[in-house]
Amino acid sequence: MVNPVPGYGIGTPYGRRGSLWSLGWHTGADFPAPMHTHIVSCTPGTVVSVSNDRAYGHYVTIQWEGYRLLYCHMPSGAAVVTPGQTVSAGQLIGSVGDTGNVTGPHLHLEMRKSPYGFNANDIVNPQPAIDYDPQEDDVLTPAQDAALKELLDRNRSQDRVLVEIRDRVNAVWRGTERLAQLAPGLTGVANAGPFWPDVKAAIEKVLGRPISS
Ligand SMILES: [Zn+2]
């Protein structure tokens, strides 16, 4: 699992009943922690939005498979990701704050299934996201795979080295973490060719973070 607030645990759990909450029950899991404690993404995914809301405060929404995860109550402007950005499990996305409807600083982590509304049908227990294990993420998501293939296909006829990279990525190194391990090796192989900046950009797009070159 990837703890979204490393070093801290769940206080108020998902599903607790009480008149404090507008639906009559707690719609997420709370992680109380000091102001500005780091918040990391539990899962890989794509940032849908960075928003401000009277109840949720400053919050980040991340699409993970068929779910959206809301990381709420950050200090204003504390999100360090932007819409459209790909994130990996464990990647820093912001920090703990007390914006919105709160009694003290904490992360409220909420998970919704399509169509992602604020109602009892769409809101689900976020525990599967908290339990997500990056080691089991052995394949790229379809979007990640398409992004990488598109770039490598475009250069396929231009450089034999890129063909080898494409084959290795497709056949052997399919996990995002393994791709990160592969990246330094690719630097050495492809640096001599004219296409390294393109390949590097593609890998960074897939990983959602910079790699050394
Ligand atoms: Zn909460």
PDB file of N, CA and C and ligand atoms in Angstrom, residues 12-14 21 26-31 56 72-73 101-102 106-110, ligand 1:
ATOM      1  N   THR A  12     -10.948   9.487  11.502  1.00  0.00           N
ATOM      2  CA  THR A  12     -12.355   9.157  11.262  1.00  0.00           C
ATOM      3  C   THR A  12     -12.468   8.310  10.001  1.00  0.00           C
ATOM      4  N   PRO A  13     -13.020   7.079  10.124  1.00  0.00           N
ATOM      5  CA  PRO A  13     -13.078   6.189   8.957  1.00  0.00           C
ATOM      6  C   PRO A  13     -14.239   6.522   8.022  1.00  0.00           C
ATOM      7  N   TYR A  14     -14.172   5.940   6.828  1.00  0.00           N
ATOM      8  CA  TYR A  14     -15.265   6.028   5.855  1.00  0.00           C
ATOM      9  C   TYR A  14     -16.517   5.371   6.446  1.00  0.00           C
ATOM     10  N   TRP A  21     -22.175  15.485   8.921  1.00  0.00           N
ATOM     11  CA  TRP A  21     -21.981  15.379   7.473  1.00  0.00           C
ATOM     12  C   TRP A  21     -23.302  15.514   6.727  1.00  0.00           C
ATOM     13  N   HIS A  26     -19.964   9.771   6.906  1.00  0.00           N
ATOM     14  CA  HIS A  26     -18.668  10.294   6.468  1.00  0.00           C
ATOM     15  C   HIS A  26     -18.293   9.688   5.122  1.00  0.00           C
ATOM     16  N   THR A  27     -18.094  10.551   4.121  1.00  0.00           N
ATOM     17  CA  THR A  27     -17.953  10.094   2.738  1.00  0.00           C
ATOM     18  C   THR A  27     -16.509   9.793   2.329  1.00  0.00           C
ATOM     19  N   GLY A  28     -15.579   9.851   3.277  1.00  0.00           N
ATOM     20  CA  GLY A  28     -14.186   9.540   2.945  1.00  0.00           C
ATOM     21  C   GLY A  28     -13.460   9.016   4.162  1.00  0.00           C
ATOM     22  N   ALA A  29     -12.148   8.851   4.033  1.00  0.00           N
ATOM     23  CA  ALA A  29     -11.307   8.479   5.169  1.00  0.00           C
ATOM     24  C   ALA A  29     -10.455   9.689   5.531  1.00  0.00           C
ATOM     25  N   ASP A  30     -10.411  10.018   6.835  1.00  0.00           N
ATOM     26  CA  ASP A  30      -9.645  11.185   7.286  1.00  0.00           C
ATOM     27  C   ASP A  30      -8.281  10.774   7.831  1.00  0.00           C
ATOM     28  N   PHE A  31      -7.277  11.540   7.449  1.00  0.00           N
ATOM     29  CA  PHE A  31      -5.912  11.349   7.946  1.00  0.00           C
ATOM     30  C   PHE A  31      -5.489  12.636   8.656  1.00  0.00           C
ATOM     31  N   TYR A  56     -14.984  21.136   0.544  1.00  0.00           N
ATOM     32  CA  TYR A  56     -13.755  20.355   0.354  1.00  0.00           C
ATOM     33  C   TYR A  56     -12.491  21.204   0.417  1.00  0.00           C
ATOM     34  N   CYS A  72      -8.572  16.236  -0.248  1.00  0.00           N
ATOM     35  CA  CYS A  72      -9.223  17.494   0.133  1.00  0.00           C
ATOM     36  C   CYS A  72      -8.542  18.234   1.286  1.00  0.00           C
ATOM     37  N   HIS A  73      -8.935  19.509   1.417  1.00  0.00           N
ATOM     38  CA  HIS A  73      -8.568  20.408   2.529  1.00  0.00           C
ATOM     39  C   HIS A  73      -7.111  20.857   2.502  1.00  0.00           C
ATOM     40  N   ASN A 101     -14.619  22.762   5.046  1.00  0.00           N
ATOM     41  CA  ASN A 101     -15.395  22.443   6.244  1.00  0.00           C
ATOM     42  C   ASN A 101     -14.620  21.460   7.120  1.00  0.00           C
ATOM     43  N   VAL A 102     -13.824  21.994   8.043  1.00  0.00           N
ATOM     44  CA  VAL A 102     -12.974  21.142   8.887  1.00  0.00           C
ATOM     45  C   VAL A 102     -12.982  21.651  10.328  1.00  0.00           C
ATOM     46  N   HIS A 106      -6.313  18.069   8.238  1.00  0.00           N
ATOM     47  CA  HIS A 106      -6.316  16.644   7.908  1.00  0.00           C
ATOM     48  C   HIS A 106      -6.525  16.475   6.412  1.00  0.00           C
ATOM     49  N   LEU A 107      -6.187  15.297   5.902  1.00  0.00           N
ATOM     50  CA  LEU A 107      -6.566  14.911   4.539  1.00  0.00           C
ATOM     51  C   LEU A 107      -7.891  14.171   4.608  1.00  0.00           C
ATOM     52  N   HIS A 108      -8.873  14.614   3.829  1.00  0.00           N
ATOM     53  CA  HIS A 108     -10.093  13.829   3.611  1.00  0.00           C
ATOM     54  C   HIS A 108      -9.924  13.187   2.244  1.00  0.00           C
ATOM     55  N   LEU A 109      -9.799  11.859   2.213  1.00  0.00           N
ATOM     56  CA  LEU A 109      -9.638  11.129   0.950  1.00  0.00           C
ATOM     57  C   LEU A 109     -10.970  10.494   0.585  1.00  0.00           C
ATOM     58  N   GLU A 110     -11.506  10.916  -0.548  1.00  0.00           N
ATOM     59  CA  GLU A 110     -12.823  10.420  -0.981  1.00  0.00           C
ATOM     60  C   GLU A 110     -12.693   9.736  -2.336  1.00  0.00           C
TER      61      GLU A 110
HETATM   62 ZN    ZN B   1     -13.484  13.622   6.093  1.00  0.00          ZN
END
